[in-house]
Amino acid sequence: DALKNLGIKTLDKKGASRLELLDQVEHGTIIITAHGVDEKVIKKAKEKKLEVIDATCLDVIKTHDLIKEYLAKDYEVLYVGKNGHPESEGSLGIDPKHIHLIEQNLDIDKLDPNKNYVITNQTTMSLYDVYQICNYAKEKLPNLTIAKETCQATTIRQEAIAKIPQEVDIVFIVGDPHSNNTKKLANIAKEKSLKETYMIESVHDIDIELLKNKKIAAVSSGASTPTYLTNQVIEYLNQFDYQDHNTYQKPELDMSKII
């Protein structure tokens, strides 16, 4: 709905990869998101004479290069990530036969302990989840090399949200509720800081009644959330006074600062 409101048509088909979705595009420009894609997607786009703008995050490119480096050394690659996530899809597509998606410890138990492995991860995964799986893998796989790669924007946010001061009464995480790193931030806030936590897409999602008897709020956001949306939430909360109804009015969203 958020994309539709911005005038963006979504190409989607349950279970379809980005390579398959490309069949629906006959002309124009393809923008590769920060998540990156399987190289076959870019190749197919160029074969269809489409203009390709590659905006893949440098951290994701670094992970792809690392995967290729170890595959060339005949290693099996363990990729800690989420099934169906666009970043995982792009990374696994490099070599589906020798890259294994790891979502839980049970996936480690299915592997041959005699092979050489390197373990890396989806850059937006929770640091705590990645560390837990890596530690388990070290116990089970004697020939394991650990090469964790994490988006710096995600790392900084996760570490900060885990250290929220005790005096904070409520936490707002700004971002797409379907975003992996936005959900992870909210979970960390709840589990590590034990704070009352809410995910919102913009200032308009703030329920006024949640602010009753609250003195201090903490605000964080997903790595891909527009700074404009986060700042608008912060500015609104800074001026808010539950006793003064004149501070209740929420500002309009300027779409030109989002798109």
Coordinates of C-alpha atoms in Angstrom, one line a residue:
D1 CA 0.0 0.0 0.0
A2 CA 2.8 2.4 0.8
L3 CA 4.3 2.0 -2.7
K4 CA 0.9 2.3 -4.3
N5 CA 0.4 5.5 -2.5
L6 CA 3.6 6.8 -4.0
G7 CA 2.4 5.9 -7.5
I8 CA 4.7 2.9 -7.8
K9 CA 3.4 -0.3 -9.5
T10 CA 4.7 -3.5 -8.0
L11 CA 5.6 -6.4 -10.2
D12 CA 4.9 -9.5 -8.1
K13 CA 4.1 -13.1 -8.5
K14 CA 4.2 -15.5 -5.6
G15 CA 7.3 -17.6 -5.7
A16 CA 8.8 -15.8 -8.7
S17 CA 12.4 -14.7 -8.7
R18 CA 13.6 -11.3 -9.9
L19 CA 14.9 -13.1 -13.0
E20 CA 11.4 -14.4 -13.7
L21 CA 9.8 -11.0 -12.9
L22 CA 12.0 -9.4 -15.5
D23 CA 9.9 -11.1 -18.2
Q24 CA 7.2 -8.5 -17.4
V25 CA 9.5 -5.6 -18.3
E26 CA 9.9 -4.9 -22.1
H27 CA 11.4 -1.4 -22.1
G28 CA 12.8 1.3 -19.8
T29 CA 15.3 1.4 -17.0
I30 CA 16.0 -1.3 -14.3
I31 CA 17.3 0.0 -11.0
I32 CA 19.0 -2.6 -8.9
T33 CA 18.2 -1.9 -5.2
A34 CA 20.7 -1.9 -2.4
H35 CA 20.0 -5.6 -1.8
G36 CA 21.8 -6.6 -5.0
V37 CA 20.7 -9.3 -7.5
D38 CA 21.9 -12.5 -9.1
E39 CA 24.2 -11.5 -12.0
K40 CA 21.9 -13.4 -14.3
V41 CA 19.3 -10.6 -13.8
I42 CA 21.7 -7.9 -15.0
K43 CA 22.7 -10.1 -17.9
K44 CA 19.1 -10.7 -19.0
A45 CA 18.2 -7.0 -18.6
K46 CA 21.1 -6.0 -20.9
E47 CA 20.0 -8.7 -23.4
K48 CA 16.6 -7.1 -23.4
K49 CA 18.2 -3.7 -24.2
L50 CA 17.1 -2.3 -20.8
E51 CA 19.1 0.4 -19.2
V52 CA 20.5 -0.9 -15.9
I53 CA 21.4 1.4 -12.9
D54 CA 23.1 -0.7 -10.2
A55 CA 22.6 0.7 -6.7
T56 CA 23.8 -2.4 -4.9
C57 CA 25.1 -1.6 -1.4
L58 CA 28.9 -1.7 -1.2
D59 CA 28.6 -4.1 1.8
V60 CA 26.6 -6.5 -0.3
I61 CA 29.1 -6.3 -3.1
K62 CA 31.8 -7.1 -0.6
T63 CA 29.9 -10.2 0.5
H64 CA 29.4 -11.3 -3.1
D65 CA 33.2 -10.9 -3.8
L66 CA 34.0 -12.9 -0.7
I67 CA 31.6 -15.7 -1.7
K68 CA 33.2 -15.9 -5.2
E69 CA 36.7 -15.9 -3.6
Y70 CA 35.9 -18.9 -1.4
L71 CA 34.0 -20.8 -4.2
A72 CA 37.1 -20.5 -6.3
K73 CA 39.0 -22.3 -3.5
D74 CA 36.5 -25.1 -3.5
Y75 CA 34.8 -24.1 -0.3
E76 CA 31.1 -24.7 0.4
V77 CA 29.5 -21.4 1.4
L78 CA 27.1 -21.1 4.4
Y79 CA 24.9 -18.1 4.0
V80 CA 23.1 -17.0 7.1
G81 CA 20.0 -15.2 5.9
K82 CA 16.2 -15.2 5.4
N83 CA 14.6 -17.4 2.7
G84 CA 12.9 -15.2 0.1
H85 CA 14.7 -12.0 1.1
P86 CA 16.0 -10.1 -2.0
E87 CA 19.5 -9.9 -0.7
S88 CA 19.6 -13.7 0.1
E89 CA 18.2 -14.4 -3.4
G90 CA 20.9 -12.4 -5.1
S91 CA 23.7 -14.1 -3.0
L92 CA 22.4 -17.6 -3.3
G93 CA 22.1 -17.1 -7.1
I94 CA 25.8 -16.9 -7.5
D95 CA 26.1 -20.7 -7.2
P96 CA 23.0 -22.5 -5.8
K97 CA 24.7 -25.9 -5.7
H98 CA 27.5 -24.8 -3.4
I99 CA 25.9 -22.0 -1.3
H100 CA 23.7 -23.2 1.5
L101 CA 21.0 -21.0 3.1
I102 CA 21.3 -21.2 6.9
E103 CA 18.2 -20.0 8.9
Q104 CA 18.6 -22.0 12.0
N105 CA 21.0 -24.4 13.8
L106 CA 19.1 -27.4 12.3
D107 CA 20.4 -26.4 8.9
I108 CA 24.0 -26.8 10.2
D109 CA 23.2 -30.3 11.4
K110 CA 22.4 -31.5 7.9
L111 CA 25.9 -30.7 6.5
D112 CA 28.8 -33.0 6.0
P113 CA 31.4 -32.1 8.7
N114 CA 34.3 -33.2 6.6
K115 CA 34.0 -30.5 4.0
N116 CA 35.6 -27.0 4.0
Y117 CA 33.2 -24.2 4.8
V118 CA 33.1 -20.5 5.0
I119 CA 30.2 -18.8 6.7
T120 CA 28.9 -15.3 5.9
N121 CA 25.6 -13.6 6.1
Q122 CA 22.8 -11.4 4.8
T123 CA 24.1 -7.9 5.8
T124 CA 20.9 -6.8 7.5
M125 CA 20.5 -9.8 9.8
S126 CA 20.5 -9.3 13.5
L127 CA 24.1 -9.4 14.8
Y128 CA 22.9 -11.6 17.7
D129 CA 21.3 -14.2 15.5
V130 CA 24.4 -14.3 13.3
Y131 CA 26.7 -14.7 16.3
Q132 CA 24.6 -17.5 17.7
I133 CA 24.5 -19.5 14.5
C134 CA 28.3 -18.9 13.9
N135 CA 29.1 -20.2 17.4
Y136 CA 27.0 -23.3 16.8
A137 CA 28.6 -23.9 13.4
K138 CA 32.1 -23.7 15.0
E139 CA 31.1 -26.6 17.3
K140 CA 29.8 -28.8 14.5
L141 CA 32.2 -28.0 11.6
P142 CA 35.9 -28.4 12.3
N143 CA 36.9 -27.0 8.9
L144 CA 35.0 -23.7 9.2
T145 CA 36.2 -20.2 8.3
I146 CA 34.1 -17.3 9.7
A147 CA 33.8 -14.2 7.5
K148 CA 30.8 -12.3 8.8
E149 CA 29.7 -9.3 6.8
T150 CA 27.2 -6.9 8.2
C151 CA 25.8 -3.6 6.9
Q152 CA 27.5 -0.8 8.9
A153 CA 24.2 1.2 9.1
T154 CA 22.5 -1.9 10.5
T155 CA 25.3 -2.7 12.9
I156 CA 25.3 0.9 14.4
R157 CA 21.6 0.9 14.8
Q158 CA 21.4 -2.6 16.4
E159 CA 24.2 -1.8 18.9
A160 CA 22.7 1.5 19.8
I161 CA 19.2 0.2 20.3
A162 CA 20.5 -2.6 22.6
K163 CA 22.0 0.1 24.9
I164 CA 19.0 2.3 25.3
P165 CA 19.2 4.3 28.6
Q166 CA 17.0 3.1 31.5
E167 CA 15.2 6.5 31.6
V168 CA 13.7 5.9 28.1
D169 CA 9.9 5.2 28.4
I170 CA 9.0 4.2 24.8
V171 CA 10.7 3.3 21.6
F172 CA 9.6 4.0 18.0
I173 CA 11.3 2.2 15.0
V174 CA 10.6 4.0 11.8
G175 CA 10.5 1.9 8.6
D176 CA 8.7 -0.5 6.4
P177 CA 7.1 -3.1 8.7
H178 CA 8.0 -5.8 6.2
S179 CA 11.7 -4.8 6.3
N180 CA 14.0 -7.4 7.8
N181 CA 16.3 -5.0 9.6
T182 CA 13.4 -2.8 10.8
K183 CA 11.7 -5.9 12.4
K184 CA 15.1 -7.0 13.9
L185 CA 15.6 -3.5 15.5
A186 CA 12.1 -3.7 17.1
N187 CA 12.9 -7.2 18.4
I188 CA 16.2 -6.1 19.9
A189 CA 14.6 -3.1 21.6
K190 CA 12.0 -5.4 23.1
E191 CA 14.4 -8.2 24.1
K192 CA 17.6 -6.4 25.0
S193 CA 16.3 -3.2 26.5
L194 CA 12.8 -4.5 27.6
K195 CA 11.2 -1.3 26.4
E196 CA 7.7 -0.6 25.1
T197 CA 8.4 -0.7 21.4
Y198 CA 6.4 0.2 18.3
M199 CA 7.1 0.0 14.5
I200 CA 5.8 2.9 12.5
E201 CA 6.1 4.0 8.8
S202 CA 5.7 7.7 9.5
V203 CA 4.7 10.3 12.1
H204 CA 1.1 9.6 11.2
D205 CA 1.3 6.2 12.7
I206 CA 2.0 7.5 16.2
D207 CA -1.0 6.8 18.5
I208 CA -1.3 9.9 20.8
E209 CA -2.6 7.7 23.7
L210 CA 0.7 5.8 23.7
L211 CA 2.5 9.0 24.7
K212 CA 0.4 9.5 27.9
N213 CA 2.6 9.6 31.0
K214 CA 5.7 9.2 28.8
K215 CA 8.6 11.6 29.3
I216 CA 11.4 10.3 27.1
A217 CA 11.2 8.5 23.8
A218 CA 13.9 6.9 21.7
V219 CA 13.7 6.8 17.9
S220 CA 15.6 4.6 15.5
S221 CA 15.0 3.5 11.9
G222 CA 15.6 0.8 9.3
A223 CA 18.8 1.2 7.2
S224 CA 16.8 2.1 4.1
T225 CA 14.2 4.4 5.8
P226 CA 14.4 8.0 4.3
T227 CA 16.0 10.4 6.8
Y228 CA 13.2 12.8 6.2
L229 CA 10.6 10.4 7.8
T230 CA 12.8 9.7 10.8
N231 CA 13.5 13.4 11.4
Q232 CA 9.9 14.2 11.1
V233 CA 9.1 11.7 13.9
I234 CA 11.8 13.2 16.1
E235 CA 10.7 16.8 15.6
Y236 CA 7.1 15.9 16.3
L237 CA 8.0 14.1 19.6
N238 CA 10.3 17.0 20.7
Q239 CA 7.4 19.5 20.5
F240 CA 4.7 17.1 21.8
D241 CA 3.0 17.8 25.2
Y242 CA 0.2 15.5 26.2
Q243 CA -1.4 18.3 28.2
D244 CA -1.4 20.7 25.3
H245 CA -3.7 19.8 22.4
N246 CA -2.1 22.4 20.2
T247 CA 0.9 20.0 19.9
Y248 CA -1.3 17.1 18.6
Q249 CA -1.5 18.2 15.0
K250 CA 0.8 16.0 12.8
P251 CA 2.7 17.5 9.8
E252 CA 1.9 16.7 6.2
L253 CA 4.2 14.3 4.4
D254 CA 6.2 15.9 1.5
M255 CA 6.4 13.1 -1.0
S256 CA 9.1 14.9 -3.0
K257 CA 11.5 14.3 0.0
I258 CA 10.8 10.6 0.0
I259 CA 10.8 9.5 -3.6

